[in-house]
Amino acid sequence: MKLPLPSFARTTTFRLAVVHAVVFLFFTFGLLIYLFYSTAGYMRSQSVKELDGEVQALAAAFNSGGMDRLNQSVVERSSVPGPYFYVLQDPFGDTISGDFATIPDDLPVEGSRETNFTYQTLNRNGEVETRSANGIIIRLPNDANLMVAYDLGTRRQIVDRITRTVWTALPIGLAMSLIGGFLISRSAAQRAEQLTRTTDGIISGDLSRRAPVVGSGDEFDRLSERLNAMLDKLEHLMMTTRHAGDAIAHDLRSPLTRLRNRLEADLRDGDEADREESLERTIAEVDAVLATFNAILSLSRIQAGDAARFDTVDVSLLASELCELYEPAAEDDNLGFATEIEPGVSITGERSLIAQAMTNLLDNAIKYTPAGGALTLRVRTTADDHAEISVTDTGPGIPAEDRERATKRFVRLEASRTQPGNGLGLAMVDAIARLHRGNLELSDGPGEPPNTGLRAALILPKP
Amino acid sequence: MNILVIEDDQEMAGFVERVLREEGHSVSVVHDGDSGLSMARSMDADLMIVDRMLPRKNGLDLVREYRESGGASPALFLSALGDVDHRVEGLKAGGDDYLTKPFAPSELVARVEALGRRGGSETPITVLKVGDLEMNLLARTVKRGAESIDLQPREFRLLEFLMRNAGQVVTRTMLLEKVWDYHFDPQTNVIDVHISRLRGKIDKEFDRPLLHTVRGAGYRLQA
């Protein structure tokens, strides 16, 4: 039966720490083993080389000056303290000179043989110590024998120390890697925990909660940023929905109440002729209510909209079509209507919505510009490669402090109260701009104060 | 006209029925998609008005299946879904026009008249005539009496639409949709201005006006 893991073992922190420790341990162990073998191997090859050097030097002495010269060299070398041992025996097996009384191993029949032996010596404390050595015995051409050997003690000491270090380092490394793994993974797990708490808060109804962004730009920050952007959008949609309800109540209730009162009055008194006129006015007012209702619906749809069905829209072409539609109306109101349309400017979007936005801007310009004024429809590519659709007029303009407010639903600035309209025009343009990842800019037009005019520009990203 | 209304909302169905009866049409009403389809197949109506969202079979499928089985009666969709792609879906399914709820009765009547008329003549027309106003669609010329009238291309299309629907009320929304291909209502009187320009060209010099304004509804071209 499989035992259930204790709860701490199921955490990411624990798992990551263990994985981290195991991986760290493998790496460390491998590294140390490599270090050990490469050091030991290097030392071995080094001592073999040095031994070879000694043998070569002594052979040279023998070749140049025979046994006497060789004997002299052996005596000289034996007297120098160091890890090398020498023994020279004459052809009869008697020791002539050297560090030992005899060669401590079998002699080679001819040539040379390698030798390993142990010897006893007094250490610094005056105790007898057995040490091992490795060397080479050479039969000289005159049948004399020469041994050159090397004390292995130093080498062994180094190797022992390395081994000890490895065994001491391993548990420390293991402990440290566990701690390190725990710390690292805990910080990651804490970020995840923060996200969990944020979403818990949101689920319980607090839509203003946001995931923390530390500013490190790491994956968690990016995740938090995307999450926050999503929450912003959601909150915006929620607000929009809530506002739509208020807006419908606000903007439809008063005309409907007015209608009801009039109908009631007609029912009570009023003759046939009056009634007919009243009915016609009623129809006109109901039409206005329907138009407002449709505008509210389409604004909500735009604000909740998606970019899925976007297509390439030739803004220049659309502008000239709309210009053709609006020019007579402008002329009738005694307004100059100029166009400056750069050909071939296109964006990715929905044609009907872009047309709607341009129409709203043109409607506003015609509505608010007094007779004798002028409006201009421009389409151009900006320096940073955006499509800019602007409508300028010589009307009263919008004071700088009101511009932000002017794009809100149902905001009708003081100056416009007397004009027909539902207060959704600029809100809709703004929503359409946002849907196309662009924005609506309101600024002063070309006029002189106080009638500065208005320049409303739709800035949209090009594909 | 013999009109079939397929609409599940009793009140809306009653409203449509009343409006159309007042105009002198005979109206049959069914309330769900399945019976709507079998009714459409059996009765050979002059026009059917179909709600998009119906119980048992939605309006799109209904019209699509009706067309696939060879049904030719023009269909007008009624829907609360008024986005451009909803319209396109409706037209693709075989609808002939698309009206978004809520709508004014005059709008419904105007569209019904326009569709009923369209269903009548299948042979291509080359000359349209209303009174002494004559439009040659091939030569793209217009004359009233003996006098030839010079029109801009858009004015020509506007007049063509009015002449094809002569005697019927056409609304501003219909003009904007059919002549300019825009599916929304401008706040200013752009259409009125175009109409008055056109009126200036075809009516001004003549005793008897042809292009009439219908208050609260739209326009009517009539001899």
XYZ file of C-alpha atoms in Angstrom:
686
model
C 0.000 0.000 0.000
C 1.278 3.379 -0.917
C 1.627 5.711 2.011
C 0.132 9.133 1.538
C 2.750 11.878 1.515
C 2.655 14.285 4.447
C 1.216 17.622 3.391
C 4.527 19.515 3.459
C 5.954 16.970 1.008
C 3.264 17.829 -1.523
C 4.282 21.464 -1.700
C 6.213 22.756 -4.642
C 8.737 24.174 -2.200
C 9.609 20.761 -0.815
C 9.757 19.064 -4.180
C 11.884 21.736 -5.751
C 14.237 21.736 -2.743
C 14.713 17.980 -2.965
C 15.250 18.059 -6.705
C 17.678 20.911 -6.265
C 19.622 19.041 -3.562
C 19.842 15.825 -5.555
C 20.978 17.580 -8.682
C 23.474 19.645 -6.712
C 24.797 16.522 -5.010
C 25.313 14.680 -8.276
C 27.150 17.586 -9.762
C 29.338 18.117 -6.716
C 30.145 14.461 -6.398
C 31.042 14.173 -10.056
C 33.192 17.269 -9.852
C 35.087 16.019 -6.804
C 35.699 12.602 -8.332
C 37.021 14.223 -11.424
C 39.235 16.499 -9.330
C 40.531 13.551 -7.346
C 41.451 11.430 -10.321
C 42.948 14.224 -12.310
C 45.081 15.377 -9.369
C 46.233 11.882 -8.459
C 46.948 11.030 -12.081
C 48.853 14.226 -12.574
C 50.975 13.584 -9.486
C 51.694 10.012 -10.563
C 52.763 11.024 -14.037
C 54.828 13.838 -12.555
C 56.737 11.474 -10.238
C 57.278 8.961 -13.039
C 58.711 11.771 -15.123
C 61.009 12.902 -12.316
C 62.148 9.316 -11.694
C 62.916 9.002 -15.381
C 64.924 12.210 -15.187
C 67.012 10.851 -12.313
C 67.658 7.610 -14.175
C 68.657 9.508 -17.308
C 71.070 11.735 -15.348
C 72.735 8.735 -13.644
C 72.928 6.813 -16.900
C 74.663 9.790 -18.443
C 77.156 9.805 -15.542
C 77.837 6.072 -16.092
C 78.271 6.489 -19.817
C 80.667 9.409 -19.468
C 82.750 8.218 -16.510
C 82.007 4.561 -15.826
C 81.381 3.156 -12.344
C 83.481 5.753 -10.559
C 81.605 8.654 -11.971
C 78.291 6.892 -11.305
C 79.303 6.117 -7.739
C 80.286 9.740 -7.195
C 76.871 10.923 -8.488
C 75.010 8.418 -6.302
C 76.929 9.539 -3.223
C 76.223 13.198 -4.030
C 72.519 12.598 -4.568
C 72.069 10.413 -1.492
C 73.476 13.115 0.690
C 70.832 15.623 -0.423
C 67.662 15.273 1.722
C 64.588 14.563 -0.337
C 62.072 11.945 -1.364
C 64.554 10.058 -3.650
C 66.475 6.931 -2.681
C 69.488 5.501 -4.504
C 71.352 2.183 -4.125
C 74.327 1.165 -6.309
C 75.582 -2.451 -6.185
C 78.615 -3.868 -7.920
C 78.278 -6.858 -10.239
C 78.759 -9.164 -7.278
C 75.828 -7.862 -5.334
C 77.712 -5.789 -2.796
C 76.382 -2.352 -2.097
C 78.828 0.349 -3.069
C 76.860 3.424 -2.096
C 73.308 4.662 -1.473
C 70.578 5.182 1.062
C 69.917 1.522 1.890
C 72.260 -1.332 2.760
C 70.799 -3.453 0.042
C 68.324 -3.357 -2.809
C 65.031 -4.344 -1.171
C 63.641 -6.315 -4.088
C 64.562 -8.965 -6.667
C 67.088 -7.846 -9.223
C 66.221 -7.829 -12.890
C 67.887 -10.466 -15.052
C 68.490 -7.865 -17.700
C 67.248 -4.351 -18.509
C 65.179 -2.867 -15.744
C 62.155 -3.610 -13.629
C 59.781 -1.537 -11.625
C 59.731 -2.048 -7.882
C 57.372 -1.363 -4.995
C 58.594 -1.854 -1.473
C 58.164 -0.653 2.065
C 60.836 0.582 4.410
C 61.024 1.722 7.945
C 62.243 5.072 9.089
C 62.084 7.311 12.136
C 59.597 10.126 11.934
C 59.912 13.545 13.519
C 58.693 12.254 16.868
C 61.335 9.535 16.918
C 58.873 6.725 16.248
C 59.432 3.969 13.726
C 57.214 4.448 10.712
C 56.649 2.143 7.800
C 56.507 3.938 4.493
C 56.175 2.715 0.944
C 58.166 3.660 -2.073
C 58.093 3.055 -5.781
C 61.111 2.916 -8.003
C 63.074 1.303 -10.798
C 66.024 -1.130 -10.728
C 68.407 -1.102 -13.673
C 71.004 -3.715 -14.610
C 73.933 -1.787 -16.016
C 75.963 -3.134 -18.974
C 78.704 -4.335 -16.543
C 76.077 -6.286 -14.573
C 76.129 -3.756 -11.723
C 72.642 -2.773 -10.420
C 71.286 0.661 -9.729
C 68.022 1.439 -7.963
C 66.353 4.816 -8.008
C 63.197 5.018 -5.888
C 60.706 7.633 -4.824
C 58.983 7.886 -1.470
C 55.238 7.635 -1.947
C 54.454 9.237 1.417
C 54.027 12.791 0.185
C 51.835 11.752 -2.653
C 49.698 9.588 -0.443
C 49.320 12.386 2.051
C 47.979 14.716 -0.615
C 45.617 12.072 -1.935
C 44.439 11.286 1.601
C 43.787 14.933 2.254
C 41.770 15.258 -0.933
C 39.736 12.202 0.001
C 39.067 13.549 3.462
C 38.080 16.921 2.027
C 35.643 15.243 -0.315
C 33.961 13.316 2.456
C 33.746 16.381 4.665
C 32.492 18.599 1.833
C 29.723 16.276 0.717
C 27.401 16.546 3.739
C 28.028 20.296 3.968
C 27.196 20.620 0.274
C 24.107 18.516 0.735
C 22.909 20.636 3.632
C 23.647 23.859 1.786
C 21.935 22.706 -1.393
C 18.853 21.731 0.599
C 18.763 25.126 2.282
C 19.418 26.917 -1.019
C 16.766 24.894 -2.789
C 14.307 25.608 -0.033
C 14.978 29.350 -0.078
C 14.776 29.638 -3.861
C 11.665 27.554 -4.249
C 10.020 29.189 -1.272
C 10.293 32.605 -2.892
C 8.671 31.197 -6.030
C 5.993 29.459 -3.997
C 5.341 32.652 -2.058
C 4.645 34.513 -5.306
C 2.257 31.753 -6.316
C 0.660 31.971 -2.889
C 0.194 35.734 -3.316
C -1.540 35.117 -6.642
C -3.789 32.578 -4.955
C -4.706 35.085 -2.254
C -5.432 37.746 -4.899
C -7.733 35.455 -6.852
C -9.414 34.358 -3.617
C -10.130 37.999 -2.865
C -11.539 38.514 -6.338
C -13.716 35.415 -6.129
C -15.151 36.725 -2.889
C -16.213 39.853 -4.771
C -13.418 42.399 -4.389
C -12.688 43.148 -8.055
C -10.282 45.944 -7.134
C -7.665 43.426 -5.900
C -4.548 43.199 -8.057
C -1.701 40.716 -8.181
C 1.549 42.171 -6.780
C 4.168 43.263 -9.320
C 7.632 43.338 -7.755
C 9.271 45.068 -10.687
C 11.823 42.371 -11.397
C 10.283 41.668 -14.799
C 10.426 37.917 -14.190
C 7.811 35.352 -15.180
C 5.748 36.014 -12.085
C 5.764 39.740 -12.758
C 4.687 39.149 -16.317
C 1.994 36.730 -15.187
C 0.803 39.269 -12.628
C 0.785 42.026 -15.229
C -1.288 39.977 -17.658
C -3.580 38.940 -14.843
C -3.968 42.569 -13.789
C -4.646 43.662 -17.354
C -7.310 40.973 -17.566
C -8.798 42.137 -14.271
C -8.782 45.757 -15.474
C -10.701 44.689 -18.539
C -13.120 42.634 -16.461
C -13.662 45.432 -13.990
C -14.184 47.825 -16.877
C -16.787 45.498 -18.370
C -18.534 45.102 -15.029
C -18.626 48.863 -14.584
C -19.866 49.265 -18.121
C -22.681 46.820 -17.546
C -23.594 48.504 -14.295
C -23.461 51.907 -15.967
C -25.582 50.735 -18.864
C -28.375 49.948 -16.441
C -28.091 53.358 -14.798
C -27.832 55.016 -18.162
C -30.922 53.356 -19.539
C -32.842 54.293 -16.437
C -31.542 57.839 -16.584
C -31.885 58.609 -20.229
C -34.990 56.670 -21.097
C -37.041 57.339 -18.031
C -37.530 61.059 -18.511
C -38.737 60.965 -22.134
C -40.963 57.988 -21.352
C -42.466 59.789 -18.369
C -43.015 62.855 -20.525
C -44.720 60.716 -23.150
C -46.930 59.043 -20.635
C -48.046 62.357 -19.179
C -48.855 63.759 -22.569
C -50.848 60.698 -23.588
C -52.767 60.852 -20.340
C -53.533 64.538 -20.869
C -54.724 63.799 -24.398
C -56.954 61.070 -23.149
C -58.636 63.361 -20.632
C -59.142 66.461 -22.713
C -58.185 67.790 -26.103
C -60.123 67.676 -29.332
C -59.475 65.595 -32.415
C -57.139 68.078 -34.140
C -54.968 68.534 -31.065
C -54.844 64.817 -30.595
C -53.522 64.213 -34.068
C -50.721 66.709 -33.663
C -49.921 65.319 -30.261
C -49.753 61.800 -31.662
C -47.282 62.883 -34.293
C -45.078 64.471 -31.664
C -45.404 61.306 -29.631
C -44.216 59.205 -32.537
C -41.233 61.484 -33.034
C -40.371 61.194 -29.371
C -40.725 57.429 -29.338
C -38.416 57.313 -32.349
C -35.886 59.337 -30.387
C -36.181 56.937 -27.459
C -35.703 53.982 -29.787
C -32.653 55.634 -31.323
C -31.167 56.205 -27.888
C -31.929 52.646 -26.926
C -30.226 51.334 -30.059
C -27.246 53.568 -29.387
C -26.960 52.240 -25.821
C -27.092 48.678 -27.103
C -24.491 49.175 -29.779
C -22.232 51.101 -27.408
C -22.410 48.227 -24.936
C -21.661 45.755 -27.701
C -18.679 47.788 -28.833
C -17.364 48.107 -25.289
C -17.710 44.387 -24.751
C -16.532 43.702 -28.287
C -13.722 41.595 -29.574
C -11.393 42.037 -32.495
C -12.068 38.597 -33.917
C -13.901 39.615 -37.060
C -11.544 42.426 -38.029
C -10.674 42.923 -41.632
C -8.607 45.355 -43.644
C -10.404 48.679 -43.935
C -9.358 51.298 -46.471
C -9.844 54.369 -44.303
C -9.096 56.762 -47.150
C -11.815 55.252 -49.308
C -14.265 55.275 -46.416
C -13.459 58.922 -45.706
C -14.141 59.988 -49.268
C -17.440 58.054 -49.281
C -18.507 59.717 -46.059
C -17.385 63.061 -47.382
C -19.715 62.569 -50.319
C -22.545 61.686 -47.901
C -21.956 64.694 -45.651
C -20.910 67.429 -48.010
C -24.464 68.467 -48.999
C -25.522 68.623 -45.343
C -22.567 70.860 -44.499
C -23.279 73.052 -47.503
C -26.920 73.374 -46.490
C -25.834 74.619 -43.075
C -23.569 77.129 -44.827
C -20.426 75.406 -43.629
C -17.256 74.989 -45.633
C -16.277 71.327 -45.955
C -12.698 70.553 -46.940
C -10.969 67.196 -47.110
C -7.302 66.284 -46.986
C -7.202 62.565 -47.571
C -3.939 60.727 -48.021
C -4.742 57.864 -50.382
C -4.331 54.228 -49.421
C -4.323 54.506 -45.620
C -5.729 51.281 -44.249
C -6.110 49.678 -40.847
C -7.306 46.379 -39.417
C -10.784 46.820 -38.057
C -14.471 46.717 -38.685
C -15.588 48.972 -41.495
C -19.031 49.722 -40.112
C -17.610 50.753 -36.748
C -14.949 53.005 -38.247
C -17.662 54.527 -40.426
C -19.821 54.971 -37.344
C -17.006 56.754 -35.509
C -16.305 59.090 -38.436
C -20.028 59.749 -38.820
C -20.355 60.679 -35.172
C -17.454 63.105 -35.444
C -18.906 64.660 -38.612
C -22.383 64.838 -37.022
C -20.936 66.675 -34.045
C -18.952 69.065 -36.211
C -21.995 69.940 -38.321
C -24.243 70.225 -35.284
C -22.041 72.532 -33.214
C -20.377 74.709 -35.827
C -22.307 77.928 -36.410
C -23.178 78.935 -39.967
C -20.270 80.426 -41.878
C -17.783 78.114 -40.170
C -15.755 75.385 -41.736
C -14.911 71.768 -41.110
C -12.101 69.618 -42.387
C -11.869 65.848 -42.638
C -8.285 64.590 -42.717
C -6.817 61.139 -43.135
C -3.077 60.729 -42.873
C -0.298 58.486 -41.625
C 1.409 59.881 -38.539
C 5.169 59.990 -38.003
C 4.977 56.868 -35.817
C 3.001 55.009 -38.494
C -0.508 55.235 -37.109
C -3.588 56.070 -39.131
C -5.019 59.408 -38.077
C -8.575 60.359 -38.956
C -9.393 63.835 -37.756
C -12.320 66.193 -38.001
C -11.691 69.840 -37.182
C -14.311 72.517 -36.925
C -14.572 76.185 -36.045
C -17.309 75.732 -33.457
C -17.141 76.510 -29.744
C -14.772 73.622 -29.031
C -14.543 71.779 -25.729
C -12.691 73.433 -22.826
C -9.549 71.478 -21.910
C -10.901 70.593 -18.469
C -14.053 69.020 -19.969
C -12.368 66.894 -22.628
C -11.856 63.842 -20.476
C -15.477 63.966 -19.351
C -16.823 64.536 -22.852
C -16.075 60.961 -23.883
C -18.139 59.492 -21.035
C -21.609 58.098 -21.599
C -24.481 60.549 -21.453
C -22.254 63.493 -20.705
C -23.702 66.465 -22.485
C -21.704 69.597 -21.969
C -23.579 72.755 -21.059
C -23.190 74.239 -24.519
C -24.839 71.265 -26.180
C -27.961 70.934 -24.031
C -30.045 72.813 -26.513
C -28.949 70.566 -29.387
C -30.638 67.275 -30.178
C -28.602 64.225 -29.293
C -28.297 61.484 -26.755
C -24.863 62.159 -25.330
C -23.471 58.923 -26.649
C -21.656 60.157 -29.766
C -18.172 60.758 -28.403
C -18.480 57.873 -25.942
C -19.087 55.640 -28.922
C -16.143 57.058 -30.874
C -13.973 56.541 -27.823
C -15.192 52.953 -27.415
C -14.596 52.228 -31.098
C -11.073 53.670 -30.857
C -10.332 51.490 -27.833
C -11.698 48.407 -29.527
C -9.205 49.041 -32.346
C -6.388 49.550 -29.814
C -6.297 53.227 -30.663
C -7.498 56.361 -28.957
C -9.523 59.510 -29.431
C -7.696 62.801 -29.052
C -9.564 66.030 -28.462
C -7.723 69.321 -28.866
C -8.189 72.916 -29.924
C -9.241 73.510 -33.485
C -7.956 76.181 -35.822
C -10.263 78.968 -34.568
C -9.488 82.056 -32.467
C -10.582 82.120 -28.788
C -13.222 82.034 -27.517
C -14.401 79.939 -30.463
C -11.272 77.830 -30.698
C -13.036 75.050 -32.528
C -12.426 71.387 -31.943
C -10.060 68.906 -33.419
C -11.188 65.339 -32.788
C -8.648 62.808 -33.986
C -8.997 59.066 -34.106
C -5.515 57.543 -33.836
C -5.512 53.890 -34.879
C -2.642 51.435 -35.201
C -1.868 50.316 -38.741
C -1.655 46.587 -39.474
C -50.008 40.356 -49.659
C -50.082 36.987 -47.988
C -47.572 37.157 -45.163
C -46.291 34.417 -42.845
C -44.978 35.634 -39.493
C -42.815 33.207 -37.507
C -42.193 34.753 -34.104
C -42.269 33.093 -30.681
C -42.814 36.273 -28.664
C -46.639 36.516 -28.555
C -46.656 40.243 -28.007
C -44.211 40.969 -30.812
C -46.108 38.590 -33.125
C -49.373 40.326 -32.251
C -47.835 43.728 -32.881
C -46.444 42.701 -36.292
C -49.755 41.092 -37.213
C -51.729 44.205 -36.266
C -49.410 46.558 -38.134
C -49.526 44.460 -41.298
C -53.289 43.897 -41.179
C -53.802 47.638 -40.936
C -51.894 47.906 -44.199
C -54.330 45.470 -45.762
C -52.170 42.334 -45.752
C -53.405 38.916 -44.742
C -51.235 37.492 -41.993
C -50.648 33.979 -40.616
C -48.685 33.612 -37.408
C -46.801 30.578 -36.038
C -44.733 30.497 -32.895
C -41.936 27.978 -33.383
C -39.340 27.016 -35.942
C -40.567 23.538 -36.867
C -44.144 24.470 -37.602
C -42.827 27.650 -39.222
C -40.840 25.634 -41.735
C -43.685 23.267 -42.624
C -46.067 26.215 -42.882
C -43.645 28.082 -45.148
C -43.377 25.026 -47.404
C -47.116 24.475 -47.610
C -48.579 27.963 -47.890
C -46.361 29.654 -50.518
C -46.535 33.072 -48.852
C -45.689 36.301 -50.674
C -43.337 37.107 -47.835
C -42.188 35.558 -44.602
C -41.063 37.426 -41.507
C -38.791 35.265 -39.371
C -37.487 35.883 -35.888
C -33.878 34.775 -35.558
C -34.247 33.111 -32.194
C -37.055 30.586 -32.245
C -37.792 27.514 -30.170
C -37.109 24.105 -31.796
C -35.415 25.477 -34.911
C -33.697 28.840 -35.106
C -34.595 31.307 -37.828
C -31.323 30.957 -39.713
C -31.693 27.179 -40.059
C -35.340 27.562 -40.937
C -34.670 29.885 -43.867
C -31.630 27.884 -44.962
C -33.640 24.637 -45.100
C -36.542 26.404 -46.763
C -34.216 27.696 -49.495
C -32.525 24.309 -49.898
C -35.890 22.699 -50.526
C -36.542 25.246 -53.255
C -38.628 27.814 -51.382
C -38.568 31.172 -53.162
C -40.651 33.510 -50.986
C -38.636 36.503 -49.797
C -37.693 36.382 -46.113
C -37.256 39.275 -43.696
C -35.349 38.554 -40.515
C -36.350 40.172 -37.254
C -33.695 40.112 -34.581
C -32.391 41.795 -31.491
C -28.921 40.940 -32.810
C -28.052 43.849 -35.051
C -24.303 43.693 -35.629
C -23.041 43.701 -39.159
C -21.929 40.090 -38.941
C -25.351 39.089 -37.667
C -26.848 40.731 -40.736
C -24.342 38.999 -42.965
C -25.239 35.643 -41.380
C -28.886 36.341 -42.012
C -28.371 37.251 -45.642
C -26.094 34.265 -46.187
C -28.742 31.928 -44.797
C -31.046 33.126 -47.562
C -32.731 36.135 -45.957
C -33.562 39.106 -48.162
C -33.572 41.820 -45.529
C -32.758 42.210 -41.874
C -34.534 44.402 -39.352
C -33.191 44.949 -35.859
C -35.547 45.053 -32.880
C -36.779 47.414 -31.611
C -38.108 48.991 -34.781
C -40.748 51.506 -35.725
C -43.924 50.132 -37.387
C -43.353 52.417 -40.377
C -39.931 50.836 -40.848
C -41.462 47.352 -40.871
C -44.199 48.350 -43.293
C -41.751 50.033 -45.661
C -39.484 47.006 -45.757
C -42.356 44.605 -46.222
C -43.613 46.644 -49.182
C -40.147 46.781 -50.705
C -39.655 43.012 -50.376
C -43.125 42.096 -51.628
C -42.495 44.187 -54.703
C -39.110 42.642 -55.318
C -40.556 39.155 -55.195
C -42.901 39.980 -58.072
C -40.684 40.564 -61.054
C -37.836 38.241 -61.887
C -37.174 39.525 -65.407
C -34.425 42.158 -65.547
C -35.757 45.654 -65.949
C -33.932 48.137 -68.116
C -36.293 51.084 -67.877
C -38.016 52.361 -64.756
C -40.998 54.684 -65.055
C -42.876 56.747 -62.495
C -45.350 59.154 -64.054
C -43.414 61.120 -66.636
C -40.107 60.355 -64.925
C -38.113 57.760 -66.801
C -34.818 56.088 -65.911
C -32.816 54.042 -68.381
C -30.661 51.635 -66.374
C -28.455 50.649 -69.304
C -27.715 54.092 -70.668
C -27.803 55.447 -67.115
C -29.904 58.409 -68.197
C -32.870 60.065 -66.533
C -35.446 62.296 -68.099
C -38.672 63.832 -66.990
C -41.062 64.445 -69.822
C -38.812 65.541 -72.631
C -36.236 67.128 -70.409
C -33.143 65.126 -69.580
C -31.883 65.332 -65.993
C -28.228 65.205 -65.057
C -27.527 63.200 -61.889
C -24.415 62.391 -59.862
C -23.727 58.633 -59.557
C -25.005 58.515 -55.980
C -28.104 60.544 -56.851
C -28.726 58.100 -59.651
C -28.602 55.160 -57.222
C -30.824 57.015 -54.788
C -33.405 57.719 -57.457
C -33.152 54.174 -58.769
C -33.963 52.796 -55.334
C -36.876 55.202 -54.949
C -38.217 54.304 -58.388
C -37.921 50.570 -57.783
C -40.022 51.131 -54.679
C -42.327 53.683 -56.284
C -45.604 54.150 -54.442
C -44.123 52.724 -51.235
C -42.702 54.495 -48.250
C -38.952 54.113 -47.915
C -37.361 55.091 -44.613
C -34.132 57.004 -44.073
C -32.585 53.892 -42.558
C -33.464 51.878 -45.652
C -31.897 54.506 -47.892
C -28.749 54.573 -45.796
C -28.551 50.782 -45.894
C -29.393 50.183 -49.531
C -27.911 53.245 -51.223
C -24.903 53.966 -49.019
C -24.410 50.575 -47.338
C -24.178 51.995 -43.806
C -25.974 50.237 -41.000
C -26.552 52.933 -38.410
C -28.535 56.112 -37.960
C -26.715 59.387 -38.304
C -27.902 62.075 -35.932
C -27.968 64.802 -38.500
C -30.249 65.095 -41.477
C -27.736 63.951 -44.103
C -30.273 61.845 -45.953
C -32.833 64.658 -46.003
C -30.275 66.910 -47.628
C -29.539 64.371 -50.358
C -33.281 63.960 -50.913
C -33.809 67.682 -51.174
C -30.986 67.937 -53.732
C -32.580 65.170 -55.732
C -35.933 66.854 -55.398
C -34.365 70.037 -56.706
C -33.355 68.187 -59.843
C -36.422 66.082 -60.575
C -39.278 68.151 -59.130
C -38.327 71.791 -58.950
C -39.016 72.842 -62.514
C -42.198 70.828 -62.748
C -45.771 71.451 -61.631
C -46.504 68.127 -60.104
C -44.073 66.886 -57.429
C -43.176 63.182 -57.512
C -41.001 62.876 -54.410
C -43.118 63.193 -51.277
C -42.116 63.369 -47.647
C -44.112 61.062 -45.376
C -44.055 62.595 -41.938
C -42.630 60.409 -39.241
C -41.723 57.683 -41.721
C -39.658 58.634 -44.755
C -40.223 59.341 -48.414
C -42.381 58.114 -51.230
C -41.936 58.518 -54.947
C -45.340 58.569 -56.566
C -46.930 59.967 -59.666
